[in-house]
């Protein structure tokens, strides 16, 4: 009798815990997201992609595809290895085919050579612009969020793309029809000279000024908390751990990770919405000579930037939890 009562009590406690700690996935439908990454110069792209796959595994986002906005050929292969590790070897993966930024990487080639993947060469990956058009054309109107954690080169080229077999709309019209929001890790507010904006200044100025839907910037100042201190606890065969070890900074800053967290859990009163507030509407103004940006308030503007409200520690705790995510097969 006492044993039966104890079992009943235990079940009741479990039910109570389940009710008081609902999963993020149960709260909102999965958000369709395309991620655009440079995957080369800094390692926060790796941490961000670990988060992206964790959020896809928990059905908080519907990961439609990944684009690479850098010309370093190892960047695309590295992204392929990360996707493969998280059991998404067949995830659509696009490569910048036109002119763009080509920077060295402390980890991209090493990860590409050490881990299995779906591609033998970046040349095998489809053109990012054609893949963008294909994914957008297949989506519901005003439904897709584009998250950039790298240069804006692909988006500039997307806006200038002509009609094709996927859609009879030009790039700008297709974006206006299908994209709900562009979340851009870029800029510094109220002013500064941040890498994702300045490395391809021309593309940044053109894409941001011509973009037809809302843009929300996660500026440099929002990602200064350090994360990843426990990455060495991940298995040796984790490319996330290995990339950070090759980069040589554990823990490290979290610029791209903040943009990912906001995308999945900050929008529309999401579970982490109180970590930030949005600025007044306005526009990012980019100096074409040096890539420096300033902010101009404009009540008719379609751009805003994040203003941090929560502590670095509170945001870092959530980022760390997602960065430590293991592939489903290893859970």
PDB file of C-alpha atoms in Angstrom:
ATOM      1  CA  UNK A   1       0.000   0.000   0.000  1.00  0.00           C
ATOM      2  CA  UNK A   2       2.782   2.399   0.926  1.00  0.00           C
ATOM      3  CA  UNK A   3       4.673   1.435  -2.249  1.00  0.00           C
ATOM      4  CA  UNK A   4       1.591   2.153  -4.376  1.00  0.00           C
ATOM      5  CA  UNK A   5       1.143   5.504  -2.658  1.00  0.00           C
ATOM      6  CA  UNK A   6       4.796   6.371  -3.245  1.00  0.00           C
ATOM      7  CA  UNK A   7       4.498   5.544  -6.945  1.00  0.00           C
ATOM      8  CA  UNK A   8       1.381   7.679  -7.238  1.00  0.00           C
ATOM      9  CA  UNK A   9       3.145  10.565  -5.531  1.00  0.00           C
ATOM     10  CA  UNK A  10       6.136  10.228  -7.864  1.00  0.00           C
ATOM     11  CA  UNK A  11       3.887  10.279 -10.944  1.00  0.00           C
ATOM     12  CA  UNK A  12       2.069  13.324  -9.620  1.00  0.00           C
ATOM     13  CA  UNK A  13       5.362  15.132  -9.100  1.00  0.00           C
ATOM     14  CA  UNK A  14       6.425  14.303 -12.670  1.00  0.00           C
ATOM     15  CA  UNK A  15       3.151  15.583 -14.045  1.00  0.00           C
ATOM     16  CA  UNK A  16       3.506  18.767 -12.051  1.00  0.00           C
ATOM     17  CA  UNK A  17       7.023  19.300 -13.346  1.00  0.00           C
ATOM     18  CA  UNK A  18       5.848  18.723 -16.914  1.00  0.00           C
ATOM     19  CA  UNK A  19       3.038  21.227 -16.552  1.00  0.00           C
ATOM     20  CA  UNK A  20       5.207  23.881 -14.906  1.00  0.00           C
ATOM     21  CA  UNK A  21       8.059  23.512 -17.405  1.00  0.00           C
ATOM     22  CA  UNK A  22       6.459  23.296 -20.850  1.00  0.00           C
ATOM     23  CA  UNK A  23       8.853  22.990 -23.761  1.00  0.00           C
ATOM     24  CA  UNK A  24       9.480  25.994 -25.961  1.00  0.00           C
ATOM     25  CA  UNK A  25       8.329  23.880 -28.890  1.00  0.00           C
ATOM     26  CA  UNK A  26       4.881  23.450 -27.376  1.00  0.00           C
ATOM     27  CA  UNK A  27       4.348  27.187 -27.014  1.00  0.00           C
ATOM     28  CA  UNK A  28       4.633  28.338 -30.645  1.00  0.00           C
ATOM     29  CA  UNK A  29       4.663  26.839 -34.130  1.00  0.00           C
ATOM     30  CA  UNK A  30       8.056  26.325 -35.739  1.00  0.00           C
ATOM     31  CA  UNK A  31       9.316  29.463 -37.478  1.00  0.00           C
ATOM     32  CA  UNK A  32      10.539  28.956 -41.081  1.00  0.00           C
ATOM     33  CA  UNK A  33      14.155  30.183 -41.144  1.00  0.00           C
ATOM     34  CA  UNK A  34      16.970  30.439 -43.689  1.00  0.00           C
ATOM     35  CA  UNK A  35      20.404  31.015 -42.137  1.00  0.00           C
ATOM     36  CA  UNK A  36      23.153  32.879 -44.008  1.00  0.00           C
ATOM     37  CA  UNK A  37      26.649  32.476 -42.524  1.00  0.00           C
ATOM     38  CA  UNK A  38      30.243  33.328 -43.472  1.00  0.00           C
ATOM     39  CA  UNK A  39      31.622  30.354 -41.492  1.00  0.00           C
ATOM     40  CA  UNK A  40      35.245  31.464 -41.635  1.00  0.00           C
ATOM     41  CA  UNK A  41      36.859  34.366 -39.788  1.00  0.00           C
ATOM     42  CA  UNK A  42      35.277  34.080 -36.331  1.00  0.00           C
ATOM     43  CA  UNK A  43      34.132  30.918 -34.575  1.00  0.00           C
ATOM     44  CA  UNK A  44      30.855  32.334 -33.259  1.00  0.00           C
ATOM     45  CA  UNK A  45      29.282  31.084 -36.515  1.00  0.00           C
ATOM     46  CA  UNK A  46      29.967  27.545 -35.280  1.00  0.00           C
ATOM     47  CA  UNK A  47      28.344  28.201 -31.927  1.00  0.00           C
ATOM     48  CA  UNK A  48      25.411  29.834 -33.662  1.00  0.00           C
ATOM     49  CA  UNK A  49      24.920  26.868 -35.991  1.00  0.00           C
ATOM     50  CA  UNK A  50      24.975  24.474 -33.032  1.00  0.00           C
ATOM     51  CA  UNK A  51      22.141  26.541 -31.584  1.00  0.00           C
ATOM     52  CA  UNK A  52      20.276  26.545 -34.888  1.00  0.00           C
ATOM     53  CA  UNK A  53      20.334  22.746 -35.019  1.00  0.00           C
ATOM     54  CA  UNK A  54      19.276  22.495 -31.379  1.00  0.00           C
ATOM     55  CA  UNK A  55      16.332  24.772 -32.068  1.00  0.00           C
ATOM     56  CA  UNK A  56      15.424  22.781 -35.165  1.00  0.00           C
ATOM     57  CA  UNK A  57      15.559  19.554 -33.153  1.00  0.00           C
ATOM     58  CA  UNK A  58      13.164  21.036 -30.610  1.00  0.00           C
ATOM     59  CA  UNK A  59      10.853  22.209 -33.434  1.00  0.00           C
ATOM     60  CA  UNK A  60      11.210  25.840 -32.433  1.00  0.00           C
ATOM     61  CA  UNK A  61      12.395  26.664 -35.941  1.00  0.00           C
ATOM     62  CA  UNK A  62      11.814  25.025 -39.292  1.00  0.00           C
ATOM     63  CA  UNK A  63      15.307  25.159 -40.802  1.00  0.00           C
ATOM     64  CA  UNK A  64      14.743  25.517 -44.543  1.00  0.00           C
ATOM     65  CA  UNK A  65      18.355  25.879 -45.607  1.00  0.00           C
ATOM     66  CA  UNK A  66      21.794  27.333 -44.971  1.00  0.00           C
ATOM     67  CA  UNK A  67      23.628  29.783 -47.234  1.00  0.00           C
ATOM     68  CA  UNK A  68      27.326  30.612 -47.171  1.00  0.00           C
ATOM     69  CA  UNK A  69      28.167  34.239 -47.949  1.00  0.00           C
ATOM     70  CA  UNK A  70      31.980  33.901 -48.054  1.00  0.00           C
ATOM     71  CA  UNK A  71      34.276  32.897 -50.914  1.00  0.00           C
ATOM     72  CA  UNK A  72      36.586  30.753 -48.792  1.00  0.00           C
ATOM     73  CA  UNK A  73      35.785  27.297 -50.264  1.00  0.00           C
ATOM     74  CA  UNK A  74      36.341  25.596 -46.920  1.00  0.00           C
ATOM     75  CA  UNK A  75      33.504  27.643 -45.424  1.00  0.00           C
ATOM     76  CA  UNK A  76      30.862  25.739 -47.377  1.00  0.00           C
ATOM     77  CA  UNK A  77      32.454  22.392 -46.594  1.00  0.00           C
ATOM     78  CA  UNK A  78      32.624  23.302 -42.914  1.00  0.00           C
ATOM     79  CA  UNK A  79      28.927  24.202 -42.910  1.00  0.00           C
ATOM     80  CA  UNK A  80      28.244  20.873 -44.593  1.00  0.00           C
ATOM     81  CA  UNK A  81      30.152  19.039 -41.849  1.00  0.00           C
ATOM     82  CA  UNK A  82      28.185  20.807 -39.127  1.00  0.00           C
ATOM     83  CA  UNK A  83      24.888  19.990 -40.843  1.00  0.00           C
ATOM     84  CA  UNK A  84      25.961  16.366 -41.251  1.00  0.00           C
ATOM     85  CA  UNK A  85      27.002  16.043 -37.611  1.00  0.00           C
ATOM     86  CA  UNK A  86      23.544  17.185 -36.560  1.00  0.00           C
ATOM     87  CA  UNK A  87      21.884  14.626 -38.859  1.00  0.00           C
ATOM     88  CA  UNK A  88      20.982  17.100 -41.615  1.00  0.00           C
ATOM     89  CA  UNK A  89      23.368  16.056 -44.368  1.00  0.00           C
ATOM     90  CA  UNK A  90      20.675  16.671 -46.989  1.00  0.00           C
ATOM     91  CA  UNK A  91      19.739  20.142 -45.756  1.00  0.00           C
ATOM     92  CA  UNK A  92      19.790  22.597 -48.705  1.00  0.00           C
ATOM     93  CA  UNK A  93      23.169  24.363 -48.645  1.00  0.00           C
ATOM     94  CA  UNK A  94      24.005  27.235 -50.977  1.00  0.00           C
ATOM     95  CA  UNK A  95      27.379  28.741 -51.929  1.00  0.00           C
ATOM     96  CA  UNK A  96      28.163  32.315 -52.953  1.00  0.00           C
ATOM     97  CA  UNK A  97      29.133  31.986 -56.622  1.00  0.00           C
ATOM     98  CA  UNK A  98      29.670  35.642 -57.487  1.00  0.00           C
ATOM     99  CA  UNK A  99      32.373  37.983 -56.169  1.00  0.00           C
ATOM    100  CA  UNK A 100      32.625  38.338 -52.420  1.00  0.00           C
ATOM    101  CA  UNK A 101      34.778  38.381 -49.315  1.00  0.00           C
ATOM    102  CA  UNK A 102      37.507  35.734 -49.006  1.00  0.00           C
ATOM    103  CA  UNK A 103      39.159  35.609 -45.583  1.00  0.00           C
ATOM    104  CA  UNK A 104      41.263  32.979 -43.894  1.00  0.00           C
ATOM    105  CA  UNK A 105      39.862  30.709 -41.226  1.00  0.00           C
ATOM    106  CA  UNK A 106      41.513  29.072 -38.228  1.00  0.00           C
ATOM    107  CA  UNK A 107      39.067  26.175 -38.276  1.00  0.00           C
ATOM    108  CA  UNK A 108      37.099  25.763 -41.531  1.00  0.00           C
ATOM    109  CA  UNK A 109      39.607  23.625 -43.437  1.00  0.00           C
ATOM    110  CA  UNK A 110      40.521  21.557 -40.369  1.00  0.00           C
ATOM    111  CA  UNK A 111      36.892  20.744 -39.615  1.00  0.00           C
ATOM    112  CA  UNK A 112      36.209  20.013 -43.277  1.00  0.00           C
ATOM    113  CA  UNK A 113      39.075  17.538 -43.483  1.00  0.00           C
ATOM    114  CA  UNK A 114      38.451  15.861 -40.121  1.00  0.00           C
ATOM    115  CA  UNK A 115      34.697  15.236 -40.302  1.00  0.00           C
ATOM    116  CA  UNK A 116      32.405  13.463 -42.776  1.00  0.00           C
ATOM    117  CA  UNK A 117      29.975  15.326 -44.963  1.00  0.00           C
ATOM    118  CA  UNK A 118      27.836  15.345 -48.053  1.00  0.00           C
ATOM    119  CA  UNK A 119      30.154  17.465 -50.246  1.00  0.00           C
ATOM    120  CA  UNK A 120      33.640  16.817 -51.541  1.00  0.00           C
ATOM    121  CA  UNK A 121      34.049  20.343 -52.892  1.00  0.00           C
ATOM    122  CA  UNK A 122      32.302  23.676 -52.465  1.00  0.00           C
ATOM    123  CA  UNK A 123      31.772  23.622 -56.239  1.00  0.00           C
ATOM    124  CA  UNK A 124      29.201  20.874 -55.704  1.00  0.00           C
ATOM    125  CA  UNK A 125      26.966  23.211 -53.702  1.00  0.00           C
ATOM    126  CA  UNK A 126      24.277  25.063 -55.660  1.00  0.00           C
ATOM    127  CA  UNK A 127      24.322  28.804 -56.243  1.00  0.00           C
ATOM    128  CA  UNK A 128      23.035  30.465 -53.081  1.00  0.00           C
ATOM    129  CA  UNK A 129      20.872  32.904 -55.051  1.00  0.00           C
ATOM    130  CA  UNK A 130      19.119  30.174 -57.019  1.00  0.00           C
ATOM    131  CA  UNK A 131      18.596  28.215 -53.808  1.00  0.00           C
ATOM    132  CA  UNK A 132      17.220  31.294 -52.053  1.00  0.00           C
ATOM    133  CA  UNK A 133      14.751  31.782 -54.884  1.00  0.00           C
ATOM    134  CA  UNK A 134      13.710  28.141 -54.802  1.00  0.00           C
ATOM    135  CA  UNK A 135      13.120  28.125 -51.042  1.00  0.00           C
ATOM    136  CA  UNK A 136      11.327  31.460 -51.023  1.00  0.00           C
ATOM    137  CA  UNK A 137       9.081  30.549 -53.945  1.00  0.00           C
ATOM    138  CA  UNK A 138       7.987  27.379 -52.120  1.00  0.00           C
ATOM    139  CA  UNK A 139       7.137  29.221 -48.911  1.00  0.00           C
ATOM    140  CA  UNK A 140       3.940  30.810 -47.701  1.00  0.00           C
ATOM    141  CA  UNK A 141       3.583  34.542 -48.237  1.00  0.00           C
ATOM    142  CA  UNK A 142       5.127  36.711 -45.495  1.00  0.00           C
ATOM    143  CA  UNK A 143       6.260  33.635 -43.583  1.00  0.00           C
ATOM    144  CA  UNK A 144      10.032  33.212 -43.878  1.00  0.00           C
ATOM    145  CA  UNK A 145      12.638  34.769 -41.616  1.00  0.00           C
ATOM    146  CA  UNK A 146      16.100  35.274 -43.079  1.00  0.00           C
ATOM    147  CA  UNK A 147      18.824  35.292 -40.433  1.00  0.00           C
ATOM    148  CA  UNK A 148      22.227  36.611 -41.507  1.00  0.00           C
ATOM    149  CA  UNK A 149      25.239  36.009 -39.273  1.00  0.00           C
ATOM    150  CA  UNK A 150      27.759  37.046 -41.893  1.00  0.00           C
ATOM    151  CA  UNK A 151      28.166  39.407 -44.819  1.00  0.00           C
ATOM    152  CA  UNK A 152      25.122  40.717 -46.679  1.00  0.00           C
ATOM    153  CA  UNK A 153      26.515  39.803 -50.114  1.00  0.00           C
ATOM    154  CA  UNK A 154      23.982  37.077 -50.845  1.00  0.00           C
ATOM    155  CA  UNK A 155      21.046  39.290 -49.951  1.00  0.00           C
ATOM    156  CA  UNK A 156      22.272  42.109 -52.185  1.00  0.00           C
ATOM    157  CA  UNK A 157      22.569  39.596 -55.031  1.00  0.00           C
ATOM    158  CA  UNK A 158      19.164  38.107 -54.218  1.00  0.00           C
ATOM    159  CA  UNK A 159      17.481  41.506 -54.530  1.00  0.00           C
ATOM    160  CA  UNK A 160      19.048  41.952 -57.959  1.00  0.00           C
ATOM    161  CA  UNK A 161      18.141  38.502 -59.265  1.00  0.00           C
ATOM    162  CA  UNK A 162      15.834  38.152 -62.293  1.00  0.00           C
ATOM    163  CA  UNK A 163      12.791  35.926 -62.702  1.00  0.00           C
ATOM    164  CA  UNK A 164      13.636  32.254 -63.206  1.00  0.00           C
ATOM    165  CA  UNK A 165      12.104  28.776 -63.235  1.00  0.00           C
ATOM    166  CA  UNK A 166      11.228  29.081 -59.540  1.00  0.00           C
ATOM    167  CA  UNK A 167       9.312  32.369 -59.725  1.00  0.00           C
ATOM    168  CA  UNK A 168       8.297  34.917 -62.321  1.00  0.00           C
ATOM    169  CA  UNK A 169       9.051  37.663 -59.797  1.00  0.00           C
ATOM    170  CA  UNK A 170      12.356  39.494 -59.640  1.00  0.00           C
ATOM    171  CA  UNK A 171      14.362  39.198 -56.456  1.00  0.00           C
ATOM    172  CA  UNK A 172      13.039  42.260 -54.664  1.00  0.00           C
ATOM    173  CA  UNK A 173       9.415  41.403 -55.449  1.00  0.00           C
ATOM    174  CA  UNK A 174       9.958  37.796 -54.367  1.00  0.00           C
ATOM    175  CA  UNK A 175      11.445  38.924 -51.060  1.00  0.00           C
ATOM    176  CA  UNK A 176       8.571  41.335 -50.493  1.00  0.00           C
ATOM    177  CA  UNK A 177       6.038  38.579 -51.119  1.00  0.00           C
ATOM    178  CA  UNK A 178       7.628  35.757 -49.127  1.00  0.00           C
ATOM    179  CA  UNK A 179       9.860  37.201 -46.387  1.00  0.00           C
ATOM    180  CA  UNK A 180       8.401  38.117 -43.035  1.00  0.00           C
ATOM    181  CA  UNK A 181      11.557  39.584 -41.549  1.00  0.00           C
ATOM    182  CA  UNK A 182      15.314  39.908 -41.981  1.00  0.00           C
ATOM    183  CA  UNK A 183      17.278  39.548 -38.745  1.00  0.00           C
ATOM    184  CA  UNK A 184      20.810  40.777 -39.283  1.00  0.00           C
ATOM    185  CA  UNK A 185      23.747  40.311 -36.955  1.00  0.00           C
ATOM    186  CA  UNK A 186      25.460  43.472 -38.078  1.00  0.00           C
ATOM    187  CA  UNK A 187      26.252  47.048 -37.209  1.00  0.00           C
ATOM    188  CA  UNK A 188      26.925  48.790 -33.936  1.00  0.00           C
ATOM    189  CA  UNK A 189      24.471  51.160 -32.311  1.00  0.00           C
ATOM    190  CA  UNK A 190      24.099  54.048 -32.124  1.00  0.00           C
ATOM    191  CA  UNK A 191      27.213  54.023 -34.327  1.00  0.00           C
ATOM    192  CA  UNK A 192      30.299  51.947 -35.033  1.00  0.00           C
ATOM    193  CA  UNK A 193      32.253  49.927 -37.570  1.00  0.00           C
ATOM    194  CA  UNK A 194      31.275  46.275 -37.353  1.00  0.00           C
ATOM    195  CA  UNK A 195      32.795  43.466 -39.443  1.00  0.00           C
ATOM    196  CA  UNK A 196      29.708  41.993 -41.128  1.00  0.00           C
ATOM    197  CA  UNK A 197      28.779  45.415 -42.467  1.00  0.00           C
ATOM    198  CA  UNK A 198      32.190  46.799 -43.356  1.00  0.00           C
ATOM    199  CA  UNK A 199      33.836  43.800 -45.057  1.00  0.00           C
ATOM    200  CA  UNK A 200      31.451  44.099 -47.997  1.00  0.00           C
ATOM    201  CA  UNK A 201      30.438  47.702 -47.529  1.00  0.00           C
ATOM    202  CA  UNK A 202      28.920  48.061 -50.976  1.00  0.00           C
ATOM    203  CA  UNK A 203      26.705  45.015 -50.579  1.00  0.00           C
ATOM    204  CA  UNK A 204      25.647  46.121 -47.091  1.00  0.00           C
ATOM    205  CA  UNK A 205      24.665  49.596 -48.238  1.00  0.00           C
ATOM    206  CA  UNK A 206      22.729  48.281 -51.219  1.00  0.00           C
ATOM    207  CA  UNK A 207      20.957  45.413 -49.471  1.00  0.00           C
ATOM    208  CA  UNK A 208      19.964  47.320 -46.355  1.00  0.00           C
ATOM    209  CA  UNK A 209      18.721  50.434 -48.138  1.00  0.00           C
ATOM    210  CA  UNK A 210      16.701  48.483 -50.732  1.00  0.00           C
ATOM    211  CA  UNK A 211      15.293  45.718 -48.506  1.00  0.00           C
ATOM    212  CA  UNK A 212      11.477  45.796 -48.805  1.00  0.00           C
ATOM    213  CA  UNK A 213      10.493  44.151 -45.485  1.00  0.00           C
ATOM    214  CA  UNK A 214      11.314  44.815 -41.854  1.00  0.00           C
ATOM    215  CA  UNK A 215      14.931  44.463 -40.687  1.00  0.00           C
ATOM    216  CA  UNK A 216      15.973  43.943 -37.062  1.00  0.00           C
ATOM    217  CA  UNK A 217      19.677  44.341 -36.301  1.00  0.00           C
ATOM    218  CA  UNK A 218      21.420  42.478 -33.498  1.00  0.00           C
ATOM    219  CA  UNK A 219      24.316  44.901 -33.153  1.00  0.00           C
ATOM    220  CA  UNK A 220      27.840  44.193 -31.970  1.00  0.00           C
ATOM    221  CA  UNK A 221      27.070  45.659 -28.547  1.00  0.00           C
ATOM    222  CA  UNK A 222      24.432  42.988 -27.843  1.00  0.00           C
ATOM    223  CA  UNK A 223      26.844  40.046 -28.112  1.00  0.00           C
ATOM    224  CA  UNK A 224      29.619  40.871 -25.689  1.00  0.00           C
ATOM    225  CA  UNK A 225      28.808  38.119 -23.187  1.00  0.00           C
ATOM    226  CA  UNK A 226      31.209  35.166 -23.254  1.00  0.00           C
ATOM    227  CA  UNK A 227      29.842  31.685 -23.797  1.00  0.00           C
ATOM    228  CA  UNK A 228      31.125  28.175 -24.419  1.00  0.00           C
ATOM    229  CA  UNK A 229      33.206  27.682 -21.272  1.00  0.00           C
ATOM    230  CA  UNK A 230      32.080  24.039 -21.056  1.00  0.00           C
ATOM    231  CA  UNK A 231      32.555  23.142 -24.721  1.00  0.00           C
ATOM    232  CA  UNK A 232      35.511  20.922 -23.768  1.00  0.00           C
ATOM    233  CA  UNK A 233      32.969  18.681 -22.030  1.00  0.00           C
ATOM    234  CA  UNK A 234      31.539  17.785 -25.431  1.00  0.00           C
ATOM    235  CA  UNK A 235      32.795  14.568 -27.046  1.00  0.00           C
ATOM    236  CA  UNK A 236      36.078  14.628 -28.947  1.00  0.00           C
ATOM    237  CA  UNK A 237      34.150  13.906 -32.122  1.00  0.00           C
ATOM    238  CA  UNK A 238      32.130  17.128 -31.819  1.00  0.00           C
ATOM    239  CA  UNK A 239      33.050  19.597 -34.586  1.00  0.00           C
ATOM    240  CA  UNK A 240      31.688  22.371 -32.385  1.00  0.00           C
ATOM    241  CA  UNK A 241      34.230  21.627 -29.663  1.00  0.00           C
ATOM    242  CA  UNK A 242      37.038  21.097 -32.172  1.00  0.00           C
ATOM    243  CA  UNK A 243      36.362  24.342 -34.042  1.00  0.00           C
ATOM    244  CA  UNK A 244      36.535  26.371 -30.844  1.00  0.00           C
ATOM    245  CA  UNK A 245      39.742  24.582 -29.877  1.00  0.00           C
ATOM    246  CA  UNK A 246      41.289  25.381 -33.277  1.00  0.00           C
ATOM    247  CA  UNK A 247      40.206  28.998 -32.895  1.00  0.00           C
ATOM    248  CA  UNK A 248      41.845  29.124 -29.482  1.00  0.00           C
ATOM    249  CA  UNK A 249      39.247  31.072 -27.532  1.00  0.00           C
ATOM    250  CA  UNK A 250      37.138  29.219 -24.997  1.00  0.00           C
ATOM    251  CA  UNK A 251      34.963  30.926 -23.853  1.00  0.00           C
ATOM    252  CA  UNK A 252      34.342  33.495 -26.565  1.00  0.00           C
ATOM    253  CA  UNK A 253      31.980  36.355 -27.416  1.00  0.00           C
ATOM    254  CA  UNK A 254      28.472  35.633 -28.668  1.00  0.00           C
ATOM    255  CA  UNK A 255      27.527  38.046 -31.442  1.00  0.00           C
ATOM    256  CA  UNK A 256      25.975  35.497 -33.802  1.00  0.00           C
ATOM    257  CA  UNK A 257      24.438  33.472 -30.989  1.00  0.00           C
ATOM    258  CA  UNK A 258      22.425  36.453 -29.764  1.00  0.00           C
ATOM    259  CA  UNK A 259      20.910  36.854 -33.231  1.00  0.00           C
ATOM    260  CA  UNK A 260      19.961  33.163 -33.265  1.00  0.00           C
ATOM    261  CA  UNK A 261      18.419  33.306 -29.798  1.00  0.00           C
ATOM    262  CA  UNK A 262      16.388  36.379 -30.663  1.00  0.00           C
ATOM    263  CA  UNK A 263      15.153  34.786 -33.884  1.00  0.00           C
ATOM    264  CA  UNK A 264      13.862  31.651 -32.179  1.00  0.00           C
ATOM    265  CA  UNK A 265      12.782  32.928 -28.779  1.00  0.00           C
ATOM    266  CA  UNK A 266      12.623  36.709 -28.874  1.00  0.00           C
ATOM    267  CA  UNK A 267      10.084  37.414 -31.586  1.00  0.00           C
ATOM    268  CA  UNK A 268       6.412  38.063 -30.877  1.00  0.00           C
ATOM    269  CA  UNK A 269       6.538  37.713 -27.097  1.00  0.00           C
ATOM    270  CA  UNK A 270       8.576  34.535 -27.256  1.00  0.00           C
ATOM    271  CA  UNK A 271       9.998  32.951 -24.083  1.00  0.00           C
ATOM    272  CA  UNK A 272      13.101  35.176 -24.186  1.00  0.00           C
ATOM    273  CA  UNK A 273      11.446  38.334 -25.493  1.00  0.00           C
ATOM    274  CA  UNK A 274      12.146  40.236 -22.287  1.00  0.00           C
ATOM    275  CA  UNK A 275      15.900  39.927 -22.868  1.00  0.00           C
ATOM    276  CA  UNK A 276      15.683  42.841 -25.296  1.00  0.00           C
ATOM    277  CA  UNK A 277      13.533  45.704 -26.450  1.00  0.00           C
ATOM    278  CA  UNK A 278      13.387  47.217 -29.911  1.00  0.00           C
ATOM    279  CA  UNK A 279      14.638  50.654 -30.782  1.00  0.00           C
ATOM    280  CA  UNK A 280      12.463  53.258 -32.414  1.00  0.00           C
ATOM    281  CA  UNK A 281      11.996  52.775 -36.172  1.00  0.00           C
ATOM    282  CA  UNK A 282      14.719  54.181 -38.342  1.00  0.00           C
ATOM    283  CA  UNK A 283      17.466  53.313 -40.768  1.00  0.00           C
ATOM    284  CA  UNK A 284      21.092  52.224 -40.718  1.00  0.00           C
ATOM    285  CA  UNK A 285      23.198  54.737 -42.631  1.00  0.00           C
ATOM    286  CA  UNK A 286      26.457  53.291 -43.978  1.00  0.00           C
ATOM    287  CA  UNK A 287      29.500  55.360 -44.905  1.00  0.00           C
ATOM    288  CA  UNK A 288      30.612  53.977 -48.298  1.00  0.00           C
ATOM    289  CA  UNK A 289      34.207  54.987 -47.657  1.00  0.00           C
ATOM    290  CA  UNK A 290      34.838  52.876 -44.555  1.00  0.00           C
ATOM    291  CA  UNK A 291      31.737  50.824 -43.717  1.00  0.00           C
ATOM    292  CA  UNK A 292      31.017  52.774 -40.553  1.00  0.00           C
ATOM    293  CA  UNK A 293      27.335  52.847 -39.645  1.00  0.00           C
ATOM    294  CA  UNK A 294      25.180  55.368 -37.847  1.00  0.00           C
ATOM    295  CA  UNK A 295      21.539  55.190 -36.825  1.00  0.00           C
ATOM    296  CA  UNK A 296      18.923  57.644 -38.060  1.00  0.00           C
ATOM    297  CA  UNK A 297      15.545  57.618 -36.348  1.00  0.00           C
ATOM    298  CA  UNK A 298      12.598  57.745 -38.730  1.00  0.00           C
ATOM    299  CA  UNK A 299       9.006  56.965 -37.695  1.00  0.00           C
ATOM    300  CA  UNK A 300       8.380  55.669 -41.224  1.00  0.00           C
ATOM    301  CA  UNK A 301      11.482  53.479 -41.254  1.00  0.00           C
ATOM    302  CA  UNK A 302      11.326  49.682 -41.633  1.00  0.00           C
ATOM    303  CA  UNK A 303      14.419  49.002 -39.506  1.00  0.00           C
ATOM    304  CA  UNK A 304      15.020  48.590 -35.765  1.00  0.00           C
ATOM    305  CA  UNK A 305      17.847  47.347 -33.587  1.00  0.00           C
ATOM    306  CA  UNK A 306      17.948  45.356 -30.377  1.00  0.00           C
ATOM    307  CA  UNK A 307      18.517  47.056 -27.055  1.00  0.00           C
ATOM    308  CA  UNK A 308      19.634  44.642 -24.342  1.00  0.00           C
ATOM    309  CA  UNK A 309      17.597  44.566 -21.132  1.00  0.00           C
ATOM    310  CA  UNK A 310      18.619  41.295 -19.455  1.00  0.00           C
ATOM    311  CA  UNK A 311      22.022  40.707 -17.882  1.00  0.00           C
ATOM    312  CA  UNK A 312      24.874  39.145 -19.822  1.00  0.00           C
ATOM    313  CA  UNK A 313      24.734  36.201 -17.441  1.00  0.00           C
ATOM    314  CA  UNK A 314      21.043  35.512 -18.072  1.00  0.00           C
ATOM    315  CA  UNK A 315      21.458  35.568 -21.849  1.00  0.00           C
ATOM    316  CA  UNK A 316      24.673  33.533 -21.708  1.00  0.00           C
ATOM    317  CA  UNK A 317      22.973  30.800 -19.691  1.00  0.00           C
ATOM    318  CA  UNK A 318      20.408  30.208 -22.422  1.00  0.00           C
ATOM    319  CA  UNK A 319      22.999  30.369 -25.197  1.00  0.00           C
ATOM    320  CA  UNK A 320      25.267  27.897 -23.392  1.00  0.00           C
ATOM    321  CA  UNK A 321      22.446  25.411 -22.990  1.00  0.00           C
ATOM    322  CA  UNK A 322      21.745  25.428 -26.721  1.00  0.00           C
ATOM    323  CA  UNK A 323      25.417  25.349 -27.756  1.00  0.00           C
ATOM    324  CA  UNK A 324      25.949  22.151 -25.764  1.00  0.00           C
ATOM    325  CA  UNK A 325      23.209  20.364 -27.691  1.00  0.00           C
ATOM    326  CA  UNK A 326      24.110  16.895 -28.955  1.00  0.00           C
ATOM    327  CA  UNK A 327      22.687  15.354 -32.126  1.00  0.00           C
ATOM    328  CA  UNK A 328      19.498  13.403 -31.546  1.00  0.00           C
ATOM    329  CA  UNK A 329      21.245  10.091 -32.127  1.00  0.00           C
ATOM    330  CA  UNK A 330      23.610  10.853 -29.229  1.00  0.00           C
ATOM    331  CA  UNK A 331      20.945  11.972 -26.740  1.00  0.00           C
TER     332      UNK A 331
END
